[in-house]
mmCIF file of C-alpha atoms and ligand atoms in Angstrom:
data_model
loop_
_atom_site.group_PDB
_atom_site.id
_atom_site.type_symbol
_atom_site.label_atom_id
_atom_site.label_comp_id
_atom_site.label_asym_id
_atom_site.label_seq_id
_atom_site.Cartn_x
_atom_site.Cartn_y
_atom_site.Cartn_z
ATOM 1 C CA UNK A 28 15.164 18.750 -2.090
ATOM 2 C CA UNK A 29 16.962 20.833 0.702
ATOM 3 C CA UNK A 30 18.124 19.419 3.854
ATOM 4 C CA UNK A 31 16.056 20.421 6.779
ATOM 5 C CA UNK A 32 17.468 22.351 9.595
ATOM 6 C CA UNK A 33 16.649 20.772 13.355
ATOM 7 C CA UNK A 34 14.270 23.881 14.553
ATOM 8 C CA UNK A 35 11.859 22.014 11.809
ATOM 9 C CA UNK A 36 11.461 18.499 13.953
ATOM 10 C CA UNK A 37 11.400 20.344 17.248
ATOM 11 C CA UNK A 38 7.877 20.626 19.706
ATOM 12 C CA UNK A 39 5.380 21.585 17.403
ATOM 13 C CA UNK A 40 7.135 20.993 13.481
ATOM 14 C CA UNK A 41 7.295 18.476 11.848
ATOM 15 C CA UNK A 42 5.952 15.157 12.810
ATOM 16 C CA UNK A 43 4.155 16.530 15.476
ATOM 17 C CA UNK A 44 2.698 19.412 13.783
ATOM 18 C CA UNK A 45 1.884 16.535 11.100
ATOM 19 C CA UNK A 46 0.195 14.531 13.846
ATOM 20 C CA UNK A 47 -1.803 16.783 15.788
ATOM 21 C CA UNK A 48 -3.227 17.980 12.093
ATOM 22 C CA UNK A 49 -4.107 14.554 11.544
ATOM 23 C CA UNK A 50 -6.016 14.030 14.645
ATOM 24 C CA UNK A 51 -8.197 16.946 14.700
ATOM 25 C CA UNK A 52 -9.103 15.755 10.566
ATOM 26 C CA UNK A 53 -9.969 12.374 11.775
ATOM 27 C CA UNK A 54 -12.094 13.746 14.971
ATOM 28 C CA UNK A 55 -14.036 15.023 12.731
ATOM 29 C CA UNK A 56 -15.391 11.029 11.539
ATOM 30 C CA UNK A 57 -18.036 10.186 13.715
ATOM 31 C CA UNK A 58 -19.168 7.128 11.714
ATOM 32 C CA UNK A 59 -19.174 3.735 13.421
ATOM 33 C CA UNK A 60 -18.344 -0.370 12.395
ATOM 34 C CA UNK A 61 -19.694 -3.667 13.172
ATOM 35 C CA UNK A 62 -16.564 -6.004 14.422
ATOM 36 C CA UNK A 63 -18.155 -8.698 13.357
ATOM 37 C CA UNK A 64 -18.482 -8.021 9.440
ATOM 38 C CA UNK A 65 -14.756 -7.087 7.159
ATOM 39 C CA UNK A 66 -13.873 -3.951 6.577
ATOM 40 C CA UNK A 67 -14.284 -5.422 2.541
ATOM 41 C CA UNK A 68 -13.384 -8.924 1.069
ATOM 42 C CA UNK A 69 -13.331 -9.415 -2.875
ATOM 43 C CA UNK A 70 -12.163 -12.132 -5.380
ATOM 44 C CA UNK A 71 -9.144 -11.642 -7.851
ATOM 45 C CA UNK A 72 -6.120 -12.419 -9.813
ATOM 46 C CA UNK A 73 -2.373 -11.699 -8.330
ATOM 47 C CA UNK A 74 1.095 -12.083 -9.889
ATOM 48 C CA UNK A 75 3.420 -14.145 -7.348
ATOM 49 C CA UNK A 76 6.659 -15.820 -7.727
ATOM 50 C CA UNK A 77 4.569 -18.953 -8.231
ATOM 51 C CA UNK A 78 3.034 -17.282 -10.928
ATOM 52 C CA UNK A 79 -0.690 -15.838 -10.989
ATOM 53 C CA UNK A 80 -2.913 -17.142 -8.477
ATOM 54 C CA UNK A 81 -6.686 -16.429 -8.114
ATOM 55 C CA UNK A 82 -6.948 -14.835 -4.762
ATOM 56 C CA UNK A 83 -8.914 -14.143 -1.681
ATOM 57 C CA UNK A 84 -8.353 -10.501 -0.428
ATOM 58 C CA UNK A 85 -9.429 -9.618 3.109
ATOM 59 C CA UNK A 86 -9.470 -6.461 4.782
ATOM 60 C CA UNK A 87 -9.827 -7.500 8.435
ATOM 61 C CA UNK A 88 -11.738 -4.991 10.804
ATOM 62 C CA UNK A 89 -9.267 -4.466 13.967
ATOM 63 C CA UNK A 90 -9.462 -1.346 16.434
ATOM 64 C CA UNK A 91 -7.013 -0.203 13.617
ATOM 65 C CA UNK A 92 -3.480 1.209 13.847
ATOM 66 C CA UNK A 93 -1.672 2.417 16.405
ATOM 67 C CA UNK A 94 0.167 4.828 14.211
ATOM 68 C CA UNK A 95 -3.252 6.637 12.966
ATOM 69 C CA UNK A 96 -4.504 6.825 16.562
ATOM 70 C CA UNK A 97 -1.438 9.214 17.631
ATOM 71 C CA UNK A 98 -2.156 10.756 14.307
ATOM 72 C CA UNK A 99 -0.825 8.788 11.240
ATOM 73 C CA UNK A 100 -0.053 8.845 7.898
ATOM 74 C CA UNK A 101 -1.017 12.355 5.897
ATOM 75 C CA UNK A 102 -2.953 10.000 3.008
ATOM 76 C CA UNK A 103 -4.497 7.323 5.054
ATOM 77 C CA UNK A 104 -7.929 7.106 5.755
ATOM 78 C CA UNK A 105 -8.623 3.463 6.883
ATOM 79 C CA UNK A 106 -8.231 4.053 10.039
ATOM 80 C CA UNK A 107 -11.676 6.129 9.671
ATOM 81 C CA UNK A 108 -12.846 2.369 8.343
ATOM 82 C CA UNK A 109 -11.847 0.355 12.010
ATOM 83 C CA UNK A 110 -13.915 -0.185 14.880
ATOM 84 C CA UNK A 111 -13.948 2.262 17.469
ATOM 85 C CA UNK A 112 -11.956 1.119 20.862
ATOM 86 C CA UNK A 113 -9.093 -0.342 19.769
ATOM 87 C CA UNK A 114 -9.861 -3.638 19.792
ATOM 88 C CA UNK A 115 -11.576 -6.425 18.279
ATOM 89 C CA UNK A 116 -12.389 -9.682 20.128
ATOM 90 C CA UNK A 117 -11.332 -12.938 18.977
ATOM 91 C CA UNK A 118 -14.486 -14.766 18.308
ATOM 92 C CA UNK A 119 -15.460 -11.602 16.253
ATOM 93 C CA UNK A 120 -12.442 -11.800 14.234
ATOM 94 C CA UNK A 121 -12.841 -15.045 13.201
ATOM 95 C CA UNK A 122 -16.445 -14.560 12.543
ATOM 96 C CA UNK A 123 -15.456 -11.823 10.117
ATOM 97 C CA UNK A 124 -13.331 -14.798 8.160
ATOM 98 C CA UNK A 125 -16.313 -16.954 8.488
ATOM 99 C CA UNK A 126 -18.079 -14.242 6.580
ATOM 100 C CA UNK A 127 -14.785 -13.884 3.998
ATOM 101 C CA UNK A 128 -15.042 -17.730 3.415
ATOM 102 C CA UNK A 129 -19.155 -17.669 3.092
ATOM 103 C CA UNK A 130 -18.439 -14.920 0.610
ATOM 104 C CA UNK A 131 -16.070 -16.793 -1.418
ATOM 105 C CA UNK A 132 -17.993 -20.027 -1.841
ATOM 106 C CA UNK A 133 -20.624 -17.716 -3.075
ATOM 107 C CA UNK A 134 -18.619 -15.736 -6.000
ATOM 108 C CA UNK A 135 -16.024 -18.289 -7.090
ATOM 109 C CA UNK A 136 -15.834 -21.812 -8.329
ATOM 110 C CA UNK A 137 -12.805 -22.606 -6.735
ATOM 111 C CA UNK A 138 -11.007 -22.013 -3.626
ATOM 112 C CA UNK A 139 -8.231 -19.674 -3.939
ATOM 113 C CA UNK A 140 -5.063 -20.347 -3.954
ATOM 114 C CA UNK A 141 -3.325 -16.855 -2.420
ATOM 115 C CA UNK A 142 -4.924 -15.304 0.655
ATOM 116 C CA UNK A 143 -4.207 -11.682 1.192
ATOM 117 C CA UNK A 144 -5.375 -10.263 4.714
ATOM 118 C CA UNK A 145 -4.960 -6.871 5.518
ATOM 119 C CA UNK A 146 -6.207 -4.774 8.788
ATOM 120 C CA UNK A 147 -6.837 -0.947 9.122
ATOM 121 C CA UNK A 148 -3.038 -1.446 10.232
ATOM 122 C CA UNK A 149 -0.583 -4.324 10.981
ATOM 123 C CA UNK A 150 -1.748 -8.008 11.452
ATOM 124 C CA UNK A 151 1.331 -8.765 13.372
ATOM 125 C CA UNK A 152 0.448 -6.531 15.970
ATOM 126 C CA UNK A 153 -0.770 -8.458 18.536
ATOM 127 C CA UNK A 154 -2.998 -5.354 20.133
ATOM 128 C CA UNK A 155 -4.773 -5.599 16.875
ATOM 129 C CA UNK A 156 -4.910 -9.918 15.925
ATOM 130 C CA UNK A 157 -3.924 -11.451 19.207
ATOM 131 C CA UNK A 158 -1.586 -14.492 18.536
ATOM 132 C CA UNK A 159 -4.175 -17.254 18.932
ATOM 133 C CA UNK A 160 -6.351 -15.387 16.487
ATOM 134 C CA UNK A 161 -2.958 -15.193 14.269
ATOM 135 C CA UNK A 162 -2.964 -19.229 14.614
ATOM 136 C CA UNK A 163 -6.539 -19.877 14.004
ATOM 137 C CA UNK A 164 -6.480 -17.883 10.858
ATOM 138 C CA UNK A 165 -3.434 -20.367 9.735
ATOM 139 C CA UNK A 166 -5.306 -23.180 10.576
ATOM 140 C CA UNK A 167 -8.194 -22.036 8.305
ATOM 141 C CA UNK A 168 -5.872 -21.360 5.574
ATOM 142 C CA UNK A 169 -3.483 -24.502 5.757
ATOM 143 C CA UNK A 170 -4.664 -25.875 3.174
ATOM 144 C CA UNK A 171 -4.271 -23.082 0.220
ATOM 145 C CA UNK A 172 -0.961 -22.360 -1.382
ATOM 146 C CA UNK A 173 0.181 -18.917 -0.234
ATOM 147 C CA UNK A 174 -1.096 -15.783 1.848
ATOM 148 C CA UNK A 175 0.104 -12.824 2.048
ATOM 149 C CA UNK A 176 -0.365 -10.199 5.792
ATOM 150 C CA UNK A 177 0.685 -6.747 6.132
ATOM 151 C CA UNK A 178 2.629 -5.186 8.889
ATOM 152 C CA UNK A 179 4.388 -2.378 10.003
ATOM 153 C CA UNK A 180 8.368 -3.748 9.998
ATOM 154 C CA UNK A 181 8.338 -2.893 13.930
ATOM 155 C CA UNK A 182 6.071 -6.514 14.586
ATOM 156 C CA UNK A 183 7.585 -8.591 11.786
ATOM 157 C CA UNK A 184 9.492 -11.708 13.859
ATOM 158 C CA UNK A 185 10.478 -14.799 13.164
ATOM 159 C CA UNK A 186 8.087 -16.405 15.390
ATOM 160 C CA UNK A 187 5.121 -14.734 13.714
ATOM 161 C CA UNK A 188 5.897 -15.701 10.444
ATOM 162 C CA UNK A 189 6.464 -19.346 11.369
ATOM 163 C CA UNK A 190 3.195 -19.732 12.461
ATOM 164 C CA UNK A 191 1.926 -20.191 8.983
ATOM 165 C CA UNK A 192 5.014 -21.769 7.502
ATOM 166 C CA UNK A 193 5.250 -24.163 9.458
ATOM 167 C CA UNK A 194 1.479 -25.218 8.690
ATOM 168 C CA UNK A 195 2.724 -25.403 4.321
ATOM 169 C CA UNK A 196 1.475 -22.285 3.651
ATOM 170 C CA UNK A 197 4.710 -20.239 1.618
ATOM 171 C CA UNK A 198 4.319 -16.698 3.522
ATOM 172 C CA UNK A 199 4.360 -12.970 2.663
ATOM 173 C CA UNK A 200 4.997 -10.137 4.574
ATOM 174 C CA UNK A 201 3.426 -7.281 2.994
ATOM 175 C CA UNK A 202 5.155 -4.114 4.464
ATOM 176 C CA UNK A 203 3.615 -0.091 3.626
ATOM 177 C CA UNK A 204 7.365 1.066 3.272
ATOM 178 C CA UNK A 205 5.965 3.743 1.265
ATOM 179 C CA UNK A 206 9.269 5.395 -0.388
ATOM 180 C CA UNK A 207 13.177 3.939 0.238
ATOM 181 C CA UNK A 208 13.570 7.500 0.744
ATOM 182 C CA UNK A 209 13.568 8.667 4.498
ATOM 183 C CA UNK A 210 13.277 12.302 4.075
ATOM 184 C CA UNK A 211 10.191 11.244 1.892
ATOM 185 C CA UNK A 212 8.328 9.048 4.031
ATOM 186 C CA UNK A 213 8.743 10.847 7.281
ATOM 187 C CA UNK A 214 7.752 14.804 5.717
ATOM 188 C CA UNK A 215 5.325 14.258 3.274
ATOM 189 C CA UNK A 216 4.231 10.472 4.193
ATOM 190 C CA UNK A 217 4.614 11.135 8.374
ATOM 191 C CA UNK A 218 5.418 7.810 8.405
ATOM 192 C CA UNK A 219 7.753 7.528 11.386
ATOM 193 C CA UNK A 220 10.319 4.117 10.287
ATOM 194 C CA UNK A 221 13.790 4.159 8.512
ATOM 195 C CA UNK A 222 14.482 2.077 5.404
ATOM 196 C CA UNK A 223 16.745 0.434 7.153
ATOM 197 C CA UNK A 224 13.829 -1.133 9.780
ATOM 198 C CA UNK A 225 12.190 -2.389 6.296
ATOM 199 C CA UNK A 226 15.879 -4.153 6.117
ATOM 200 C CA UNK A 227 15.457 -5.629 9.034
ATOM 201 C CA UNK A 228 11.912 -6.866 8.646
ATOM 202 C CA UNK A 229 13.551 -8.709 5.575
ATOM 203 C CA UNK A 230 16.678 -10.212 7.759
ATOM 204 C CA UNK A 231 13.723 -11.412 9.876
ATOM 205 C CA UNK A 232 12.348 -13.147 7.508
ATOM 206 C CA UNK A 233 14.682 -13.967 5.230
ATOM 207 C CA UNK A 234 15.826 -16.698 8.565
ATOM 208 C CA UNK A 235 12.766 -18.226 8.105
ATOM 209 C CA UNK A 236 12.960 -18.621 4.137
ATOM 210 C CA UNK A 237 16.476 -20.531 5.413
ATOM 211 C CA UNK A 238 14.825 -23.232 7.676
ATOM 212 C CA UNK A 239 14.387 -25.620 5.016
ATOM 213 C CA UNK A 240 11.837 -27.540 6.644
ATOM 214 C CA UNK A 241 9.607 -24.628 6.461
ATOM 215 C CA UNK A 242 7.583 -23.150 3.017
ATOM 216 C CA UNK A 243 8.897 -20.116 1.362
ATOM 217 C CA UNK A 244 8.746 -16.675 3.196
ATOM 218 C CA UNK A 245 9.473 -13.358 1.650
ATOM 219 C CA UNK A 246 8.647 -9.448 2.047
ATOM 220 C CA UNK A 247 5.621 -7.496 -0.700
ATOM 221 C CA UNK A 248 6.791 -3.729 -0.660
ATOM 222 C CA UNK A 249 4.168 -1.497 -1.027
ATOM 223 C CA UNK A 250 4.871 1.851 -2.297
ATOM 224 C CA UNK A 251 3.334 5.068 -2.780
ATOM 225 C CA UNK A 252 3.557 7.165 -5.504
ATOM 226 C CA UNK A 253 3.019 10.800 -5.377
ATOM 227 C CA UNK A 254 2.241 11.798 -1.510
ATOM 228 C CA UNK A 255 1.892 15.321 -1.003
ATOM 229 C CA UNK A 256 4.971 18.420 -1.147
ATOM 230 C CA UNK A 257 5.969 16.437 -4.322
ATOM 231 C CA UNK A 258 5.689 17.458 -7.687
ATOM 232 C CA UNK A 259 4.621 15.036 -10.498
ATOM 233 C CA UNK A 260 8.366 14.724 -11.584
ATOM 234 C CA UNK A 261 10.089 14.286 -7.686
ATOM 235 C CA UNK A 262 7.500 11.532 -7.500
ATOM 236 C CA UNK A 263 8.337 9.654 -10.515
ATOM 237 C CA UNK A 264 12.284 9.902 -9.610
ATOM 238 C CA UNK A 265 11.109 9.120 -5.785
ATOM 239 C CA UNK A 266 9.456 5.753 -7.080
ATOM 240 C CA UNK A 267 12.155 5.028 -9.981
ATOM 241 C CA UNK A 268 14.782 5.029 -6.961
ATOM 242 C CA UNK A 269 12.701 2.861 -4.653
ATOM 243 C CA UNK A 270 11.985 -0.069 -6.871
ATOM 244 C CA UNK A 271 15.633 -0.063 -7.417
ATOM 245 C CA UNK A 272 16.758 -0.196 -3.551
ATOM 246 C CA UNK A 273 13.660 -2.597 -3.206
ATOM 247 C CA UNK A 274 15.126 -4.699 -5.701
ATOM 248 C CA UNK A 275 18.470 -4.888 -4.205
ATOM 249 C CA UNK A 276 17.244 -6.063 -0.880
ATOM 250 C CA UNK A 277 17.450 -10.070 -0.277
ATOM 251 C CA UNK A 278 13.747 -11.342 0.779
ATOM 252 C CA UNK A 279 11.917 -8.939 -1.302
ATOM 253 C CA UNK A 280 10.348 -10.280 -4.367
ATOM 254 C CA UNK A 281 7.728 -8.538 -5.082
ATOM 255 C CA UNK A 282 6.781 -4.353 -5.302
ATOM 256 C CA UNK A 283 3.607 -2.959 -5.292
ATOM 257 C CA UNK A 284 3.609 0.215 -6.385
ATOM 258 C CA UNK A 285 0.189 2.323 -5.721
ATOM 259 C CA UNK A 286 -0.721 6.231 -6.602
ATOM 260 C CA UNK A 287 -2.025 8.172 -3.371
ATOM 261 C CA UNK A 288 -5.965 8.299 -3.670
ATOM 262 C CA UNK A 289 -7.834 11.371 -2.257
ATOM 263 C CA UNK A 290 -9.405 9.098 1.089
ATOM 264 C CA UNK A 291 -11.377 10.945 3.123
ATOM 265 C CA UNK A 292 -10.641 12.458 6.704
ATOM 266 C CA UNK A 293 -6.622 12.835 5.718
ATOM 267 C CA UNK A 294 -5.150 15.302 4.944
ATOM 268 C CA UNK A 295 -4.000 14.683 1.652
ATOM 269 C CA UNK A 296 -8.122 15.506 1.228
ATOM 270 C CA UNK A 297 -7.698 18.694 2.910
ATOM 271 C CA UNK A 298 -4.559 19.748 0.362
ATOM 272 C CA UNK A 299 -7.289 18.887 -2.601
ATOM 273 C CA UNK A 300 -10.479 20.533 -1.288
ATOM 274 C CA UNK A 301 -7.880 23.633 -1.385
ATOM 275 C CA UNK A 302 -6.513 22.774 -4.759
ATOM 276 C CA UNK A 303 -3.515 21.752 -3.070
ATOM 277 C CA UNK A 304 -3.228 18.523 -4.552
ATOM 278 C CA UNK A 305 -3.688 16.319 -7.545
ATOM 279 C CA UNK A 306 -3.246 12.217 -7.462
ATOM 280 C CA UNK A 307 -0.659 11.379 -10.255
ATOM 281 C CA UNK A 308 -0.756 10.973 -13.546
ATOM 282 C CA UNK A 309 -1.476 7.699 -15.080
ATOM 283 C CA UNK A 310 1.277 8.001 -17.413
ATOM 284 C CA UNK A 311 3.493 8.304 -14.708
ATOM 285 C CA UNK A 312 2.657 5.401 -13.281
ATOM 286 C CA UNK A 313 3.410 3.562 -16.792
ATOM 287 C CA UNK A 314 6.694 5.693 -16.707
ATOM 288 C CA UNK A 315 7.647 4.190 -13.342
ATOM 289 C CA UNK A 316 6.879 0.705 -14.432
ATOM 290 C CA UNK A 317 8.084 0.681 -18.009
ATOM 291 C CA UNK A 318 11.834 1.999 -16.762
ATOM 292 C CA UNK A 319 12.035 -0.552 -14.010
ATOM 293 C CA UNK A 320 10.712 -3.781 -15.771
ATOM 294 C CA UNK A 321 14.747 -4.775 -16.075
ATOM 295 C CA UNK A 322 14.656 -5.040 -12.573
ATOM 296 C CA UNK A 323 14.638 -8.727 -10.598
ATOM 297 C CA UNK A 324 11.654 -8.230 -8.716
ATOM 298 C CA UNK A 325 8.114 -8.299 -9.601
ATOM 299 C CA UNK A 326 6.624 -4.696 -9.719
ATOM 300 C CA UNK A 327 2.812 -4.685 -10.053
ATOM 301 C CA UNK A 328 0.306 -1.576 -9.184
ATOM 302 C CA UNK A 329 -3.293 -1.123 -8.770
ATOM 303 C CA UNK A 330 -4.634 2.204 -9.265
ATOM 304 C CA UNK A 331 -7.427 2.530 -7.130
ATOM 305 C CA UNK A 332 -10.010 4.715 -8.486
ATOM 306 C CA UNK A 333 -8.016 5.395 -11.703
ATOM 307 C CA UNK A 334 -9.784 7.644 -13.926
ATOM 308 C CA UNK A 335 -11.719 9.469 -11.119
ATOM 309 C CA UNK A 336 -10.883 12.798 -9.793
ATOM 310 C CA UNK A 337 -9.792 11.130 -6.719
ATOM 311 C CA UNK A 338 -6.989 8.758 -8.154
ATOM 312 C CA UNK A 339 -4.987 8.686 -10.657
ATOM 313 C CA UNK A 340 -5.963 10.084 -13.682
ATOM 314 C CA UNK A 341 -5.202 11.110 -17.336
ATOM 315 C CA UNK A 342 -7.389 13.534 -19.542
ATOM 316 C CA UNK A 343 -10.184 11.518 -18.911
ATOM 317 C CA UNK A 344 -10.521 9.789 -22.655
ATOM 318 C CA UNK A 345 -7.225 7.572 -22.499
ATOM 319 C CA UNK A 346 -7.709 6.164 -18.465
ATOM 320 C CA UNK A 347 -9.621 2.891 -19.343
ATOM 321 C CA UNK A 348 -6.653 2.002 -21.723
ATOM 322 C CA UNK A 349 -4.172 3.181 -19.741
ATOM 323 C CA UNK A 350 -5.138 1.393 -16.354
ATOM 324 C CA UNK A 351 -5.799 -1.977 -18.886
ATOM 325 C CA UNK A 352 -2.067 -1.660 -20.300
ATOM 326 C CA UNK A 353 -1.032 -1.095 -16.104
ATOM 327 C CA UNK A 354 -3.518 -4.273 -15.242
ATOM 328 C CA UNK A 355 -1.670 -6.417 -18.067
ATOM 329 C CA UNK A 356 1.306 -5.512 -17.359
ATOM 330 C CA UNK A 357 0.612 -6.757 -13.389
ATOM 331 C CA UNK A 358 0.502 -10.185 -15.213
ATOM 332 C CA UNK A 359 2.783 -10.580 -17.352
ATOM 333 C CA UNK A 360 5.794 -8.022 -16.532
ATOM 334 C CA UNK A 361 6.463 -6.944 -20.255
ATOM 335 C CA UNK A 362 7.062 -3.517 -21.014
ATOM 336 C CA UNK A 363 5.870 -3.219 -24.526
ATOM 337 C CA UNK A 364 2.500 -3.348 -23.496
ATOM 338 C CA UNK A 365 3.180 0.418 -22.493
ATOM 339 C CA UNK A 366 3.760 0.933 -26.651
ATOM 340 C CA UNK A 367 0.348 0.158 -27.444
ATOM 341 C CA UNK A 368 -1.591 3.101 -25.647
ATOM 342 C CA UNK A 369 -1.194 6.900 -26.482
ATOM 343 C CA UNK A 370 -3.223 10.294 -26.134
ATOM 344 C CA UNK A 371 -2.977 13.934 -26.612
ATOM 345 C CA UNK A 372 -2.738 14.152 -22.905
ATOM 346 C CA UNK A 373 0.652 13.127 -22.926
ATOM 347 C CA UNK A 374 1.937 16.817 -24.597
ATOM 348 C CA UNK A 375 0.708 18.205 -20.953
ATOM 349 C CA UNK A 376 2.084 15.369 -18.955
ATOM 350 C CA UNK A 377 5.039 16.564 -20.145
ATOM 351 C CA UNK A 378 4.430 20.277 -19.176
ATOM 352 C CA UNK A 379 3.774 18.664 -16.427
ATOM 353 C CA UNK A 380 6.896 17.353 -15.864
ATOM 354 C CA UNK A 381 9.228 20.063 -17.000
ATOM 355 C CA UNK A 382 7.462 22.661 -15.416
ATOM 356 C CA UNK A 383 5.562 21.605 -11.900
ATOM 357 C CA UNK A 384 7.437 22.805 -8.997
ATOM 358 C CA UNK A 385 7.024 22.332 -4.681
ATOM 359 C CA UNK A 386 5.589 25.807 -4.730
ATOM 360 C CA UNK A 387 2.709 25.813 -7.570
ATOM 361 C CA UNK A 388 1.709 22.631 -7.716
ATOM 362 C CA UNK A 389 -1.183 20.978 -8.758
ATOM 363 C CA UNK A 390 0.033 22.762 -12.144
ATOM 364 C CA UNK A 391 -2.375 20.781 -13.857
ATOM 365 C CA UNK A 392 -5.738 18.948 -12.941
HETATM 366 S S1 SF4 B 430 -0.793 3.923 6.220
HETATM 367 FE FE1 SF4 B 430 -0.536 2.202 7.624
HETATM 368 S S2 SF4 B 430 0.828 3.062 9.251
HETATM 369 FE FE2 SF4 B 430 -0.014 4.796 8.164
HETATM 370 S S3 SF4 B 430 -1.816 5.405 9.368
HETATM 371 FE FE3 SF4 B 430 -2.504 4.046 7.695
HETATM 372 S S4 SF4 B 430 -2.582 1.998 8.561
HETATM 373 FE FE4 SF4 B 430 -1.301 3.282 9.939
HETATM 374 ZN ZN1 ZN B 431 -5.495 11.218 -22.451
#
């Protein structure tokens, strides 16, 4: 990729240019959300260095993130899910995990042992789940194994983080770093942090993984695979490199490594009204995970919408067994299950490859 020159990130390029696009796509949303109900809570089965845990997955509704108000991330629509405002009170948040619990007694035997809460944004920001709401929602969960919260790096601390190891429960920080490359994640993701603030969110909690008295704390990476401006190979290299730097990074165990899905009111969905854009291949996302399964870290992925126009997608006849080989694979981490799919698709994956370039892409739909 070239280097950019510094006219490109002055008044009006760049990130800004990226931003103010952003807001007048999302300004176009006009639909609103009860705070008292989730965003979306479902029951499932997740890989963790404990092994594979049923789990609890919340998506919290906060007044969203601050990074999608001033604009946000080109393939992020959530924020288009959060309550208008900008805030969420905390008897309404906690009636939305009354709600998560109700639903789980309902649709599973058992209690789960992982929780996994996400928000519209970061649930260490305390704009978005003040701290006593943070503390309540420990003392709901103190009794299950593990739980896992995303944040932005910026409102990872140690203090935060102890608040639900100190109650037993071994902690994740689940952190949208995106790509470990910076050029990457700030033109094509306009995400606005360095790799090395995903370093420090580690450091952070790394020191509490070292107070022994405490349960286990470590870092999920979430990455994404194919933004827009990249072609299908640059994206495949992007995520190849990533895992590895993810890898070498103390306090991150786990990667989670997820294709861009067309969500609406982005502008990732503008680039593919305009045939601008195409999610990624599903091979590629079996290429990414096959050549990094030597790595020491757990790399998992869940295409979301695979098969559909909208997500990733093959030829249309092979995505079932593709996404099952990517689903198994979650589980158990071996490689060879990768051996046992194949399609005629694959001949123009690899046109794909060779041939898709910056300037014509979606080569391909
Ligand atoms: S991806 Fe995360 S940081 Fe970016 S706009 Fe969405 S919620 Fe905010
Ligand atoms: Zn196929």
């Amino acid at each position: 990729m070239s280097k950019p020159s510094p006219e490109v990130y002055e008044q009006g390029k760049g990130m800004d240019a990226h931003n103010s696009v952003m807001r007048e796509i999302r300004g176009r949303n006009d639909e609103s959300h009860d705070p008292t109900e989730p965003t979306r809570v479902w029951i499932d089965e997740d890989n963790t260095p404990d092994g594979v845990y049923q789990s609890l997955t919340i998506i919290l509704n906060t007044g969203g993130c601050r990074w999608a108000r001033a604009g946000g991330c080109t393939m992020c629509g959530y924020v288009a899910e959060s309550v208008e405002g900008g805030t969420v009170a905390h008897e309404d948040l906690m009636t939305q995990i009354q709600a998560c619990l109700d639903h789980e007694e309902e649709n599973a035997d058992d209690e789960s042992g992982l929780i996994k809460i996400y928000t519209s944004g970061s649930f260490l920001d305390e704009r978005e789940v003040p701290a006593e709401t943070r503390r309540a929602i420990a003392d709901t969960f103190a009794d299950r194994d593990r739980i896992v919260v995303e944040s932005l790096p910026d409102f990872v601390d140690r203090e935060k983080v102890t608040d639900f190891t100190d109650r037993g429960i071994a902690t994740d920080v689940a952190v949208g770093l995106e790509t470990a490359t910076d050029r990457v994640r700030h033109d094509c993701v306009n995400k606005y942090f360095d790799f090395a603030d995903f370093e420090d969110a580690c450091a952070a909690v790394r020191e509490v993984d070292a107070d022994e008295s405490t349960a286990d704390a470590g870092v999920k990476a979430y990455l994404l695979m194919k933004p827009p401006f990249l072609s299908e190979r640059e994206a495949i290299e992007d995520m190849k490199r990533s895992v590895r730097k993810c890898a070498a990074v103390e306090g991150c165990h786990t990667v989670s490594m997820n294709p861009t899905n067309v969500q609406q009111f982005t502008m990732v969905e503008q680039l593919y009204f305009r045939d601008g854009y195409r999610p990624p291949w599903l091979w590629s996302v079996a290429e990414v995970l096959e050549s990094t399964a030597d790595e020491d870290v757990i790399v998992v992925s869940d295409p979301v919408g695979h098969g559909s126009d909208r997500g990733a997608h093959n030829c249309g006849e092979c995505d079932d067994r593709v996404q099952k080989a990517i689903k198994d694979f979650d589980l158990r981490q071996d490689p060879s299950v990768f051996q046992q799919v194949d399609c005629q698709c694959e001949h123009t994956w690899d046109v794909v490859r060779e041939r898709e370039r910056g300037y014509n892409l979606p080569l391909a739909r």
